[in-house]
Coordinates of C-alpha atoms in Angstrom, one line a residue:
X1032 CA 83.0 101.0 94.8
X1033 CA 83.1 100.6 98.3
X1034 CA 86.2 104.1 99.2
X1035 CA 87.3 105.6 103.2
X1036 CA 88.8 108.8 103.7
X1037 CA 92.1 109.0 105.1
X1038 CA 92.6 109.1 109.4
X1039 CA 95.7 108.9 111.1
X1040 CA 98.5 108.9 108.4
X1041 CA 96.6 106.8 105.4
X1042 CA 96.7 106.9 102.5
X1043 CA 93.8 109.7 100.7
X1044 CA 92.1 108.1 97.6
X1045 CA 90.8 111.1 97.2
X1046 CA 92.0 111.3 94.0
X1047 CA 91.1 107.9 93.3
X1048 CA 87.3 108.7 94.1
X1049 CA 86.9 111.3 91.9
X1050 CA 88.6 109.6 88.6
X1051 CA 85.9 107.2 89.4
X1052 CA 83.1 109.8 89.8
X1053 CA 84.0 111.1 85.9
X1054 CA 83.5 107.5 84.8
X1055 CA 80.4 108.0 86.4
X1056 CA 81.2 104.9 89.2
X1057 CA 78.8 105.5 92.7
X1058 CA 80.6 105.8 95.7
X1059 CA 80.2 104.4 99.1
X1060 CA 81.8 104.9 102.7
X1061 CA 81.7 102.9 105.5
X1062 CA 79.7 103.9 108.5
X1063 CA 79.9 102.7 111.8
X1064 CA 76.9 100.5 111.9
X1065 CA 74.5 101.6 114.8
X1066 CA 72.3 98.8 114.8
X1067 CA 74.6 95.3 114.4
X1068 CA 77.7 96.4 116.4
X1069 CA 81.3 96.4 115.5
X1070 CA 79.5 96.1 111.6
X1071 CA 79.4 99.1 108.8
X1072 CA 76.9 100.0 106.4
X1073 CA 78.4 101.8 103.7
X1074 CA 76.6 104.8 102.5
X1075 CA 76.3 106.4 98.6
X1076 CA 79.2 109.6 99.4
X1077 CA 79.3 113.0 96.9
X1078 CA 81.3 116.0 97.7
X1079 CA 76.7 116.9 98.8
X1080 CA 76.7 114.4 101.4
X1081 CA 76.6 115.4 105.4
X1082 CA 79.3 114.3 106.6
X1083 CA 80.2 113.9 110.4
X1084 CA 83.2 112.6 112.7
X1085 CA 82.0 108.7 113.9
X1086 CA 83.5 107.6 117.9
X1087 CA 86.5 107.2 116.5
X1088 CA 87.3 111.0 115.0
X1089 CA 86.4 109.5 111.8
X1090 CA 84.9 110.8 108.9
X1091 CA 81.8 109.2 107.7
X1092 CA 78.5 110.2 106.3
X1093 CA 75.7 111.0 109.0
X1094 CA 73.2 108.6 110.1
X1095 CA 70.1 111.3 110.5
X1096 CA 67.8 110.7 107.7
X1097 CA 70.6 110.2 104.6
X1098 CA 72.3 107.1 105.6
X1099 CA 69.3 105.9 106.9
X1100 CA 67.8 105.9 103.8
X1101 CA 68.4 102.8 102.5
X1102 CA 69.0 104.0 98.5
X1103 CA 71.8 105.4 100.1
X1104 CA 73.2 101.9 101.1
X1105 CA 75.3 99.3 99.7
X1106 CA 75.2 95.4 100.9
X1107 CA 78.9 94.6 101.6
X1108 CA 78.2 91.6 98.7
X1109 CA 76.7 93.9 96.4
X1110 CA 80.1 96.0 96.7
X1111 CA 82.5 95.0 93.7
X1112 CA 86.2 96.8 94.8
X1113 CA 86.7 98.2 98.5
X1114 CA 89.1 99.4 98.6
X1115 CA 90.5 99.4 102.9
X1116 CA 93.0 101.4 105.2
X1117 CA 95.2 99.5 106.8
X1118 CA 98.7 99.9 109.3
X1119 CA 101.0 97.0 108.4
X1120 CA 100.0 93.8 105.4
X1121 CA 102.0 90.8 104.3
X1122 CA 102.4 89.2 100.5
X1123 CA 100.5 86.7 101.1
X1124 CA 96.8 88.8 101.8
X1125 CA 97.6 89.8 105.9
X1126 CA 95.7 92.6 106.5
X1127 CA 96.8 94.5 110.0
X1128 CA 93.8 96.9 110.8
X1129 CA 93.6 99.5 113.7
X1130 CA 91.9 96.3 116.0
X1131 CA 87.9 96.8 115.0
X1132 CA 87.7 93.9 112.9
X1133 CA 85.0 95.9 111.6
X1134 CA 86.1 94.9 108.2
X1135 CA 86.9 90.7 109.0
X1136 CA 82.9 91.1 110.3
X1137 CA 81.6 92.7 107.4
X1138 CA 83.4 90.4 105.1
X1139 CA 83.2 87.4 106.6
X1140 CA 80.3 86.2 104.4
X1141 CA 83.5 86.0 101.7
X1142 CA 84.4 83.4 103.8
X1143 CA 81.9 80.6 102.2
X1144 CA 81.4 82.3 98.9
X1145 CA 82.5 81.4 95.2
X1146 CA 82.2 84.6 94.0
X1147 CA 85.2 87.0 94.1
X1148 CA 83.1 89.8 94.2
X1149 CA 83.8 91.9 96.6
X1150 CA 87.6 92.3 95.6
X1151 CA 89.1 93.6 99.2
X1152 CA 92.0 96.2 98.1
X1153 CA 94.6 97.9 100.7
X1154 CA 96.2 101.4 100.1
X1155 CA 99.3 101.4 101.4
X1156 CA 102.4 103.1 102.1
X1157 CA 105.1 101.1 101.0
X1158 CA 106.9 100.6 104.2
X1159 CA 104.6 99.2 106.2
X1160 CA 104.5 95.5 104.5
X1161 CA 106.1 93.2 107.0
X1162 CA 107.0 89.4 105.8
X1163 CA 104.2 88.0 107.7
X1164 CA 101.2 88.5 109.4
X1165 CA 99.6 86.7 112.5
X1166 CA 96.5 85.2 110.7
X1167 CA 93.7 84.3 113.1
X1168 CA 90.4 82.0 111.3
X1169 CA 88.8 85.4 112.1
X1170 CA 91.0 87.8 109.6
X1171 CA 89.6 87.6 105.7
X1172 CA 92.7 88.2 103.1
X1173 CA 92.9 90.3 100.5
X1174 CA 92.8 90.3 96.8
X1175 CA 96.0 92.5 96.5
X1176 CA 97.5 95.9 98.2
X1177 CA 98.6 99.0 96.6
X1178 CA 100.9 100.8 97.8
X1179 CA 103.1 104.0 96.4
X1180 CA 105.5 102.2 95.2
X1181 CA 104.1 98.4 93.7
X1182 CA 100.8 96.1 93.2
X1183 CA 101.0 93.4 95.4
X1184 CA 98.4 90.2 94.1
X1185 CA 97.6 87.5 96.7
X1186 CA 99.2 84.1 94.7

């Protein structure tokens, strides 16, 4: 399961992370990939993971030694569930992020894949819901969104 650490008013998934750990699940955090521009690595995360802040000020596992070790990483295609932050969403699975396209590029492979894995679920405040977002050809839709008020599953 991939999660994120909150930044700039995003929904805080800390309780979900703790519950996942209690259930014996491994959690991964996104890291700005140093070798391929604008893509994400997913690095194992627990209370002992050495952390730093990336160029956007977002906390992520430190690259040196820890994230560079392949056994601490997961391929995006091997994840079962990915919880994503967002700026806005609609009920059709549209997601507006911060504009970098990191998640869209990282999960572009899902466009051509028959499997529902990984399930991409947005975490949001209800007030972030809009009637309809403009969708570009590169946008990857969400399977659903969980807010503080409701669960929206993509039709």
